[in-house]
Coordinates of C-alpha atoms in Angstrom, one line a residue:
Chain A
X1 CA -38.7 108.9 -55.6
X2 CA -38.5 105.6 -57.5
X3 CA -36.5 104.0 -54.3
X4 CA -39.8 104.5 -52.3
X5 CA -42.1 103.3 -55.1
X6 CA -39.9 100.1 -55.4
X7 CA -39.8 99.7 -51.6
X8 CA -43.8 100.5 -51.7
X9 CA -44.2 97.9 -54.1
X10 CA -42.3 95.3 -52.9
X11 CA -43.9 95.2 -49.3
X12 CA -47.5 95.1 -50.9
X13 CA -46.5 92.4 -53.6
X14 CA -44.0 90.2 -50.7
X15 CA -47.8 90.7 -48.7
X16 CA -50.6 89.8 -50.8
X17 CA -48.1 87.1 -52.8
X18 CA -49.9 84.3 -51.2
X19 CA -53.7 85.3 -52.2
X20 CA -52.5 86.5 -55.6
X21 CA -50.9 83.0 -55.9
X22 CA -53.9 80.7 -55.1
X23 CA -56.4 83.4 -57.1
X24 CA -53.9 82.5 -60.4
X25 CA -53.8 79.1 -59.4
X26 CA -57.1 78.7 -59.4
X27 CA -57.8 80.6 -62.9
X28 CA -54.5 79.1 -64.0
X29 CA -54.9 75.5 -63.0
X30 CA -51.8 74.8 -62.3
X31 CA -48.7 76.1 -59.6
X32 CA -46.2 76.2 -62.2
X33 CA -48.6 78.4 -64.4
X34 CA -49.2 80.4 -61.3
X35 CA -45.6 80.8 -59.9
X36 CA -44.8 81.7 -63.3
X37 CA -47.7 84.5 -63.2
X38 CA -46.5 86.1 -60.2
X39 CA -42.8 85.9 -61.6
X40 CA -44.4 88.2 -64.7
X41 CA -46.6 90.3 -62.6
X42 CA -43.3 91.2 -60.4
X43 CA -41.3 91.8 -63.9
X44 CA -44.1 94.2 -64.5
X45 CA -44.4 96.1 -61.6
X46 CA -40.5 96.8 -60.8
X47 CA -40.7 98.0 -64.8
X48 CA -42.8 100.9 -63.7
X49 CA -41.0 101.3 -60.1
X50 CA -39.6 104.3 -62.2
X51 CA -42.9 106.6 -61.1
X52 CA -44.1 108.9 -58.2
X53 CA -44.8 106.8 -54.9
X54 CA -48.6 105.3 -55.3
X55 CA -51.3 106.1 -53.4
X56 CA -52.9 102.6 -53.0
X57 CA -50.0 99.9 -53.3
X58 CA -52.2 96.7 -52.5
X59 CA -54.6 98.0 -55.0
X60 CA -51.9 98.8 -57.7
X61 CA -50.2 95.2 -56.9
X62 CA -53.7 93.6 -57.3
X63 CA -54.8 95.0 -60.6
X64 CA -51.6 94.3 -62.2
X65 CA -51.5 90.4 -61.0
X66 CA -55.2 90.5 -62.1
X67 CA -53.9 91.6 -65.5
X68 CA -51.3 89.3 -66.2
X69 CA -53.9 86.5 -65.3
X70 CA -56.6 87.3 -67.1
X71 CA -54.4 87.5 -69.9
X72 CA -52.6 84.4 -69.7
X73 CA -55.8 82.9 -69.4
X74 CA -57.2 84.6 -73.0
X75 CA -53.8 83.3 -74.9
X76 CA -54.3 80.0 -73.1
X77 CA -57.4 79.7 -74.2
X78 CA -56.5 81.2 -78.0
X79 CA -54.0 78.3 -77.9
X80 CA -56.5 75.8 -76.9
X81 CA -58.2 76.9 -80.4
X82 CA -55.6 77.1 -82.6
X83 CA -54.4 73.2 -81.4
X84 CA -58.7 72.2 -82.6
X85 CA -58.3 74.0 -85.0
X86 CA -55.1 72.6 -86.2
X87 CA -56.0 69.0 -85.1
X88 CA -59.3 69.4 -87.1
X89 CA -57.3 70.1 -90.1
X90 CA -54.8 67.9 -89.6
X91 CA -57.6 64.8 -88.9
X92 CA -60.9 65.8 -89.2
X93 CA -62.1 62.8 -91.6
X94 CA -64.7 64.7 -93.5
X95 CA -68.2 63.2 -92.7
X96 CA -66.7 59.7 -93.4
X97 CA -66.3 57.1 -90.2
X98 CA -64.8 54.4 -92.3
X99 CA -60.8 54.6 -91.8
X100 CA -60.0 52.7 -94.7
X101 CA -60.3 55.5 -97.3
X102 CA -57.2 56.5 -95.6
X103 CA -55.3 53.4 -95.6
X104 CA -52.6 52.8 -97.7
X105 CA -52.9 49.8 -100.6
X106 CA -50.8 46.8 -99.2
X107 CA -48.8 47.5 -102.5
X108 CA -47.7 51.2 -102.2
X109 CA -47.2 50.3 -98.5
X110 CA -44.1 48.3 -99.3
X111 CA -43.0 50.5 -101.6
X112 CA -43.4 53.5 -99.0
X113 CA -41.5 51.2 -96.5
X114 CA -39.0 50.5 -98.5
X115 CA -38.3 53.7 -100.0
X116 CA -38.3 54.8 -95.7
X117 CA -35.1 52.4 -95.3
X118 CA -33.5 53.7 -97.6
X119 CA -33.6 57.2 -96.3
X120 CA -30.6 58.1 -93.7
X121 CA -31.2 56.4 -90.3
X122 CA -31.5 60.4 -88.6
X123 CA -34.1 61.3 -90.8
X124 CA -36.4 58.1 -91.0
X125 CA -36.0 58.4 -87.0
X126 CA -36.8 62.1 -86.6
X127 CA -40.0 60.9 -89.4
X128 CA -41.6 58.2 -87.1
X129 CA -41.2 59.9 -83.9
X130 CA -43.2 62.8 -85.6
X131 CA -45.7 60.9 -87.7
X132 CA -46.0 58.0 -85.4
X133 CA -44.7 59.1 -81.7
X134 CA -46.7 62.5 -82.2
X135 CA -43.8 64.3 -80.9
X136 CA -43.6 67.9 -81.6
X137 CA -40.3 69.3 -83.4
X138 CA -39.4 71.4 -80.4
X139 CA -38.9 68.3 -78.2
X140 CA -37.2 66.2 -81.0
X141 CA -35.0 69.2 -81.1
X142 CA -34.2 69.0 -77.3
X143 CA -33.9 65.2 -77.5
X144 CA -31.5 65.2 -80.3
X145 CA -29.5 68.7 -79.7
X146 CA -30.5 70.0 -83.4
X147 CA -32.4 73.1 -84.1
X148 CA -36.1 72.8 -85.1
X149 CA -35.5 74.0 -88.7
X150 CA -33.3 70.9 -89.0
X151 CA -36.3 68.4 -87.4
X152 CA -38.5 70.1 -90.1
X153 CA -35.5 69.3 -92.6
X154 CA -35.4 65.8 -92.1
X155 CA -39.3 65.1 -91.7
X156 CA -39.9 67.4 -95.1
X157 CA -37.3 65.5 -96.8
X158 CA -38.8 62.1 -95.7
X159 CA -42.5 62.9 -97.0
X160 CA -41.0 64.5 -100.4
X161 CA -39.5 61.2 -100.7
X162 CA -42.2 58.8 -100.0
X163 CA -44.4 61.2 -102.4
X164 CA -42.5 61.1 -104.7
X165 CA -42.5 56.9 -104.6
X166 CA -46.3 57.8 -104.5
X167 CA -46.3 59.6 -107.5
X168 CA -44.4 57.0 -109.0
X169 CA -46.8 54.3 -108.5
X170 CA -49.4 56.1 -110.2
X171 CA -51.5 57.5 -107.3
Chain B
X1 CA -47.3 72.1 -123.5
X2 CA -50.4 73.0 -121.6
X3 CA -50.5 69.7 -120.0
X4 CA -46.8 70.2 -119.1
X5 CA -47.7 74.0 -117.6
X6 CA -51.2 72.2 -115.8
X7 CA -48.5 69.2 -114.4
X8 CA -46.0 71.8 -113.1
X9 CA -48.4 73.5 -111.7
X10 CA -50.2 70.8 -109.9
X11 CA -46.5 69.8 -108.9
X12 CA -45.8 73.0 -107.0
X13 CA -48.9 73.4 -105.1
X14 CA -48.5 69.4 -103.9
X15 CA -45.1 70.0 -102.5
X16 CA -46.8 73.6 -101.0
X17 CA -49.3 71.3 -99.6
X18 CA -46.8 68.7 -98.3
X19 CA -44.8 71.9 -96.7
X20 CA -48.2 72.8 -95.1
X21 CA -48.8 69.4 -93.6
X22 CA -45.3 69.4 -91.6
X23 CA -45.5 72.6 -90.5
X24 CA -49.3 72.0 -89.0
X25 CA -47.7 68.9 -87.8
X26 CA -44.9 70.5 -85.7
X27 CA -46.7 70.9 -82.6
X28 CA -46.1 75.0 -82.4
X29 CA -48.2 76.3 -84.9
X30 CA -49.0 80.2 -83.6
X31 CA -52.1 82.2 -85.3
X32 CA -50.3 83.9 -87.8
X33 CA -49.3 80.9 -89.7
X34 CA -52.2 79.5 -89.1
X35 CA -53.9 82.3 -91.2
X36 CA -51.0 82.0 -93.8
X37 CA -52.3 78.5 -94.2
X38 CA -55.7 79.3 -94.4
X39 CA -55.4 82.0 -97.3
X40 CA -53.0 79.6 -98.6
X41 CA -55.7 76.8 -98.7
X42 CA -58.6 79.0 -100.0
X43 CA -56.9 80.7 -102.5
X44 CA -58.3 78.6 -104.9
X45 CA -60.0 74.9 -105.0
X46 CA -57.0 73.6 -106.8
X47 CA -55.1 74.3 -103.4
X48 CA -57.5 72.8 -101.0
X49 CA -58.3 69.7 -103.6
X50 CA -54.6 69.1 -103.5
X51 CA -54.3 69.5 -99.8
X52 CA -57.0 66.9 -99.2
X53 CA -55.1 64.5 -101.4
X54 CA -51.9 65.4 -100.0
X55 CA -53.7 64.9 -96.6
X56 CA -54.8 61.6 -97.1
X57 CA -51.1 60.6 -98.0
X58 CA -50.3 61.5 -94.6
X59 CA -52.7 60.4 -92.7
X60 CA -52.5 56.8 -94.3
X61 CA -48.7 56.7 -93.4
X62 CA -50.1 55.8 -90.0
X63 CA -50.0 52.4 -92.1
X64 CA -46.1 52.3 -91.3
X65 CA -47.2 51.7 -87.6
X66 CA -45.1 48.7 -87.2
X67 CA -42.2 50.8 -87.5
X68 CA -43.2 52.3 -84.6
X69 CA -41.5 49.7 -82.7
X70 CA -38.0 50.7 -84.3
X71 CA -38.3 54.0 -82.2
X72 CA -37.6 54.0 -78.9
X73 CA -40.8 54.3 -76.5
X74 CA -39.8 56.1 -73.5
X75 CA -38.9 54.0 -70.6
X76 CA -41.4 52.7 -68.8
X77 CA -39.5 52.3 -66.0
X78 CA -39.9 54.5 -63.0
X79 CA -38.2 54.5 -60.0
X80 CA -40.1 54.1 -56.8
X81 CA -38.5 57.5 -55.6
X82 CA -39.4 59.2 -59.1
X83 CA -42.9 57.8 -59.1
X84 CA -44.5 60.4 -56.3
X85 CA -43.4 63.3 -58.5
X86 CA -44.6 61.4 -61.8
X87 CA -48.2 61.0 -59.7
X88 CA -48.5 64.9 -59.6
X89 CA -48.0 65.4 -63.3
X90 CA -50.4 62.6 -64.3
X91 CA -52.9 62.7 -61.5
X92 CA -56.1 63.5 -64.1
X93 CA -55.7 60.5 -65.6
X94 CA -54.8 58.1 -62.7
X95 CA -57.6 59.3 -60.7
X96 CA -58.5 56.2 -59.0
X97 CA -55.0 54.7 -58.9
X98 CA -53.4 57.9 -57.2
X99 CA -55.9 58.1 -54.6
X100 CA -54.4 54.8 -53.4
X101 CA -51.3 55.4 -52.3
X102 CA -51.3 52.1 -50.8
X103 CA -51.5 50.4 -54.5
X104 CA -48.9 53.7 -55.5
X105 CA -46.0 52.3 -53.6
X106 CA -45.9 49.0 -55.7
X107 CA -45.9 50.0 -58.8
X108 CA -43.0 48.4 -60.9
X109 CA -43.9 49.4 -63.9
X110 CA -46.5 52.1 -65.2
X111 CA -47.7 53.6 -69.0
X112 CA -49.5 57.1 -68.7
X113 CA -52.1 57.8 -71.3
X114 CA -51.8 57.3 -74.6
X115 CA -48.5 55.3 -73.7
X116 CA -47.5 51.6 -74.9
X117 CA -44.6 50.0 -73.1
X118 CA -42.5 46.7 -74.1
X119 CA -41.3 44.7 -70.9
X120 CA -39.0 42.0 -70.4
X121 CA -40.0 40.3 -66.8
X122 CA -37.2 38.9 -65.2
X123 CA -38.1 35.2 -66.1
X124 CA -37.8 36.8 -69.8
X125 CA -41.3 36.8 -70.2
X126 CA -42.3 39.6 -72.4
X127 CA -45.3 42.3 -70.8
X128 CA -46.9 44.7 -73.7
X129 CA -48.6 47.5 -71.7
X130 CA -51.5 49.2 -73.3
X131 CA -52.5 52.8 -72.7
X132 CA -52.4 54.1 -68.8
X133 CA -51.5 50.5 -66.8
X134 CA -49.7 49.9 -63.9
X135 CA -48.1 46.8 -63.0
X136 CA -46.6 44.9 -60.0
X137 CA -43.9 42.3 -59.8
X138 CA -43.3 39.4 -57.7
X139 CA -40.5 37.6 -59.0
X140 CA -38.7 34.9 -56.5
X141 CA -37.3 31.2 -56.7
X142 CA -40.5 29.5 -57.7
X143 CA -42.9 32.6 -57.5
X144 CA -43.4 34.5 -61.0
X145 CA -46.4 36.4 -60.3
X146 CA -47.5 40.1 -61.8
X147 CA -50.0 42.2 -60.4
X148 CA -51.8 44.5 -62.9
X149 CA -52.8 47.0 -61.2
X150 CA -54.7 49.4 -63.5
X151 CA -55.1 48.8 -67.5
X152 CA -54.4 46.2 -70.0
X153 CA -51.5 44.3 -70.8
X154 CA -50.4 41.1 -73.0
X155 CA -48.2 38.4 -71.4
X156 CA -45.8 36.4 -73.7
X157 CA -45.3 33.6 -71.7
X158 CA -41.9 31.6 -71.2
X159 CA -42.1 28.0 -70.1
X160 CA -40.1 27.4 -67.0
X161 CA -40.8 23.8 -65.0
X162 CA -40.0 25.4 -61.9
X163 CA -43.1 27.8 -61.5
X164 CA -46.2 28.8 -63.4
X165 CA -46.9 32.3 -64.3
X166 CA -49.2 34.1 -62.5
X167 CA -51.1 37.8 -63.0
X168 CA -53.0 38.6 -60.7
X169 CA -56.2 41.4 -60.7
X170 CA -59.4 42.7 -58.4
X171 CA -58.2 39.3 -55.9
X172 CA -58.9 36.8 -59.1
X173 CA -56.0 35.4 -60.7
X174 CA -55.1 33.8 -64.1
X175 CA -52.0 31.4 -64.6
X176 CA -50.2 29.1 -67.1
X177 CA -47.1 27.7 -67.6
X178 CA -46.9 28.5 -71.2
X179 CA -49.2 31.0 -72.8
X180 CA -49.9 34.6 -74.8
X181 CA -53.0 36.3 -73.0
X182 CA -54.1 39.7 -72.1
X183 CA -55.3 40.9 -69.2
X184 CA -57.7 43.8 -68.4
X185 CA -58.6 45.5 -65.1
X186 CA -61.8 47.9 -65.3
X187 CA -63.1 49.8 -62.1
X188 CA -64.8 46.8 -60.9
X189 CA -64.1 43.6 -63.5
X190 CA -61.2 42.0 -65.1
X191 CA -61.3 39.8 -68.7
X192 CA -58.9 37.7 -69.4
X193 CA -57.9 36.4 -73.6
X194 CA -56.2 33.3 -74.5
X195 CA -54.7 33.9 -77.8
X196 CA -52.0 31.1 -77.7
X197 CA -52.0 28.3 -75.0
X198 CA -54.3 28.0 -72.2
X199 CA -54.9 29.7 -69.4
X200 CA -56.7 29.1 -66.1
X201 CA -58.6 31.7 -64.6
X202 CA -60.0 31.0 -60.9
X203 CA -61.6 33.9 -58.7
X204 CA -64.3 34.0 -55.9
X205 CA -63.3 30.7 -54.5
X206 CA -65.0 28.5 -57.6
X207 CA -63.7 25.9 -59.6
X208 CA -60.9 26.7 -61.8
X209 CA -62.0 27.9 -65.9
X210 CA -59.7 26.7 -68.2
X211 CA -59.2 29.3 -71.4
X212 CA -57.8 27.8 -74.4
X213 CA -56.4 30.0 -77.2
X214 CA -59.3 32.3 -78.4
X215 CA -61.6 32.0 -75.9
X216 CA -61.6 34.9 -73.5
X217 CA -63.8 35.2 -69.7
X218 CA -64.0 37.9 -67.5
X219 CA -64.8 38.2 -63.8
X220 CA -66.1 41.1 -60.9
X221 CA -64.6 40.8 -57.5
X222 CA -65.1 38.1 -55.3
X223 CA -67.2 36.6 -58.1
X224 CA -66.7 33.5 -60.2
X225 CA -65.1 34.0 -63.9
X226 CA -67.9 34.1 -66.3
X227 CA -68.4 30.8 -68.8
X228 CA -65.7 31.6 -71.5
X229 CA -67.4 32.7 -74.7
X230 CA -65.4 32.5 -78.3
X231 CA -63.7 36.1 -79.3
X232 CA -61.7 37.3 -81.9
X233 CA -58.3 37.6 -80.8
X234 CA -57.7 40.1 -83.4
X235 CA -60.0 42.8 -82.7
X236 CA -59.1 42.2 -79.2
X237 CA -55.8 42.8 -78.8
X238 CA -55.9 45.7 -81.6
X239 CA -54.3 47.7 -79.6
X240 CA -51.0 46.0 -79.9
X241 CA -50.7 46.9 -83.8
X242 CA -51.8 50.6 -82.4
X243 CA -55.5 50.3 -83.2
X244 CA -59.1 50.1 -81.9
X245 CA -61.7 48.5 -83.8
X246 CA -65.5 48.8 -82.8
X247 CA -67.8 46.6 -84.7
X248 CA -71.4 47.5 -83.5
X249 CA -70.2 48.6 -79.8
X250 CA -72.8 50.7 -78.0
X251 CA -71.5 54.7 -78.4
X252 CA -70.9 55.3 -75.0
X253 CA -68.8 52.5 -74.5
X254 CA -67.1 53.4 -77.3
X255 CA -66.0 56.7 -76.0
X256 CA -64.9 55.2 -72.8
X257 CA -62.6 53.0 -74.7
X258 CA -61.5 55.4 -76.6
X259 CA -61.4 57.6 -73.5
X260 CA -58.7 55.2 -72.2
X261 CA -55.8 57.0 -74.3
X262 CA -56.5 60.7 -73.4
X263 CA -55.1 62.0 -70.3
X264 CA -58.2 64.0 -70.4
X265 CA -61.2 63.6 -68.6
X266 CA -63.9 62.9 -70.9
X267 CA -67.7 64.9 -70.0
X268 CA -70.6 64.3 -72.0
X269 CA -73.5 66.8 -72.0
X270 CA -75.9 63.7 -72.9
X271 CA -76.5 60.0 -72.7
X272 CA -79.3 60.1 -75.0
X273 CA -77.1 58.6 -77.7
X274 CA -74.8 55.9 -75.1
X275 CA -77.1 52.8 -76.7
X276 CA -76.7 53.4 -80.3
X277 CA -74.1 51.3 -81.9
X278 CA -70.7 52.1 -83.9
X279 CA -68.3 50.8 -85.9
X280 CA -64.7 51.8 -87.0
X281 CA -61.1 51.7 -86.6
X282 CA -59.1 54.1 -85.6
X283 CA -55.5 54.8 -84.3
X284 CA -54.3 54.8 -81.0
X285 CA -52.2 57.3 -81.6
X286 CA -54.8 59.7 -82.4
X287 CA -57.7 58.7 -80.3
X288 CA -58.6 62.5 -80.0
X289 CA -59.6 62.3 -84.1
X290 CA -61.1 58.8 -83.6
X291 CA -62.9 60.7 -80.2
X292 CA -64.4 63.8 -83.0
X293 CA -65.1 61.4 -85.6
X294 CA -67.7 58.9 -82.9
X295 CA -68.9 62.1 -81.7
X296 CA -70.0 63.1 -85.3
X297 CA -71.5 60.1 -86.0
X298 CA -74.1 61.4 -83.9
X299 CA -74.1 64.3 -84.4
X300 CA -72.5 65.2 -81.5
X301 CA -69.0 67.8 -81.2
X302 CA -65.7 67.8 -79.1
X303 CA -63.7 70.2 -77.9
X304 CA -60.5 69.9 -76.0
X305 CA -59.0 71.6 -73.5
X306 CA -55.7 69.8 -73.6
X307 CA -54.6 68.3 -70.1
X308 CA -57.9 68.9 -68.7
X309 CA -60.9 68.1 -70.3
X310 CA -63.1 67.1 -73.6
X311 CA -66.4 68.1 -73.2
X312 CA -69.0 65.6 -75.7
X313 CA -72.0 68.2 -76.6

């Protein structure tokens, strides 16, 4: 009967909540992280109240919170490697300390500026809070009430421009 | 014609690259496109000699940092009330500052890691707040005093008769009526620049120093300022155009500096290496890829868990 299963459930989760919590917290390292946790871990288990009653509810509660940690943790921690691996793409300067191989000539620089004025005021904005401010498109998005395809637009638009003026100057 | 086809084609696979480097730019780059990017990039040498160049275009547009200043920062301002649930959020990297609730409470003004701030005091004096500082005001008929709290800030002075300008730090105070200087509290010692007017810096109960423009002193605690020595106002206050600049500094000072814009906390598996000098500039916008490339130097990697920790092996 799934009402009993739900019912079983529900006591041993409502019950072991608090332990569950500060074992996720503590793998987690953070509250929200671990509130979150037991928010999917409850998802999961009222998904398969559909069953027979089970015979060990605390244990049944446990391994699924013990699942969802472990992997939140993994992705967490694939994420972590993607961003290094990512940031090592984005900056890793080859075996070469000396940052003025990547400084732009005084020359080009005023051309690049000047070609950036003339760009729309939305999309030299959206540019610098990206290439400067290091803000992700997702919170631009938010900030500015546009979709993330049109944050990409504008910053994609600005570098083809300033490439272009680049490529003009004989680089 | 050939050279036409060969022109095209280099044409294409720059604007591919250029697609590439705003995508891996975006912030929410998942493993799938990562892999897209990577077959993309080995696919042949043309793509990844063309990425590198397209690469170095963007990394060099860090040059338009001036403009910078054109975008909004995000307020610096936090309300007293805001401030205790700001604390909980930024606690790694306030460490010291949080644990003092008592300093906590008089915070006017604060930056978090990797965070500049612009502030006009309310004399309309101008405050430039480096990375993670903290500042309190005192601002009354005849009192125009500022507490810095934690971090590193530059004060463009306004000359008003009626009261000199004060900034006070670890009990030692510098002042002048008229004067651009920066200010930096450490742990245990403050240093004080002159880089336009003078200023007088008096701590421990000794005689007043007097700091004209490029001359800087520093003092610990209870202790009197240090005789000023002659420094380069440039290098100094870097940081203000959005740069660091190490010309022979030991290593491991280096990464603490560096340190100072990541909210991370910063463990290293060795000291063997703390002595041995570096040079370079880098960005403070991406002290993490100034952090790798001091670490290589010696030969030394990073890796990042983001919010929590860079471990230095």
């Amino acid at each position: 009967m799934s009402e009993s299963r739900i019912g079983q459930l529900l006591e041993a989760f409502a019950s072991l909540r608090p332990r569950m919590e500060a074992l996720a917290r503590s793998r987690a390292g953070n509250r929200e992280a671990a509130e979150d946790l037991m928010q999917d871990t409850w998802i999961k288990l009222s998904l398969s109240a559909s069953g027979a009653a089970v015979e060990n509810p605390a244990g049944f509660v446990t391994a699924a919170a013990r699942n969802t940690v472990v992997d939140h943790v993994r992705k967490d921690r694939r994420r972590a490697e993607i961003d290094a691996e990512v940031q090592s793409l984005l900056w890793d300067a080859t075996d070469d300390i000396s940052p003025e191989r990547v400084v732009i000539g005084r020359e080009m620089l005023k051309m690049v500026e000047s070609a950036l004025d003339e760009m729309p005021e939305r999309s030299r904005r959206i540019f610098l809070m990206n290439r400067l401010g290091g803000i992700s498109h997702r919170q631009i998005a938010r900030q500015l009430g546009i979709s993330e395809e049109a944050v990409y637009y504008h910053i994609r638009r600005v570098l083809e421009r300033l490439a272009a003026v680049r490529d003009s100057f004989g680089g | 014609m050939t050279d036409n086809r060969h022109a095209d084609l280099q044409g294409r696979i720059a604007t591919e690259a250029r697609d590439w480097l705003v995508l891996l730019s975006s912030g929410s780059v998942d493993e799938a496109a990562l892999e897209r990017f990577n077959e993309w990039r080995g696919r042949s040498p043309e793509n990844a000699r063309i990425f590198a160049r397209e690469r170095e275009f963007w990394q060099g547009l860090q040059a338009l940092d001036g403009r910078a200043r054109a975008v909004p920062l995000s307020a610096a301002r936090i309300s007293r009330r805001g401030l205790v649930a700001a604390g909980v959020a930024t606690a790694v990297a306030g460490a010291t500052l949080w644990a003092r609730p008592d300093l906590l409470r008089r915070i006017d003004y604060r930056t978090a890691a990797g965070e500049s701030a612009e502030v006009k005091l309310p004399d309309g004096s101008l405050a430039f707040l480096n990375t993670d500082t903290a500042l309190a005001l005192d601002f009354r008929e005849g009192v125009r005093q500022v507490e810095l709290l934690r971090g590193e800030a530059e004060f463009d002075v306004e000359e008003h008769m009626s009261a000199p300008f004060a900034v006070d730090a670890l009990g030692g105070r510098s002042s002048t009526l008229k004067a651009s200087f920066a200010v930096n509290v450490s742990d245990d010692a403050v240093t004080v620049t002159s880089v336009a007017g003078s200023v007088a810096v008096t701590s421990g109960g000794a005689p007043m120093l007097q700091l004209p423009a490029g001359l800087q002193s520093s003092y610990r605690k209870g202790r009197a300022p240090a005789a000023a020595s002659i420094v380069d106002t440039a290098s100094a206050l870097a940081w203000r155009q959005g740069r660091i600049v190490f010309d022979g500094l030991p290593f491991g000072q280096a990464v603490h500096e560096v340190g100072r814009y990541l909210p991370e906390r910063i463990v290293r598996a060795t000291s063997r290496y703390d002595r041995n000098p570096v040079s370079g500039l880098f960005s403070t916008a991406e002290a993490f890829a100034a952090l790798a490339a001091l670490a290589g130097t010696q030969g030394l990697s990073v890796r990042r868990v983001p919010g929590v920790v860079i471990l230095i092996s």
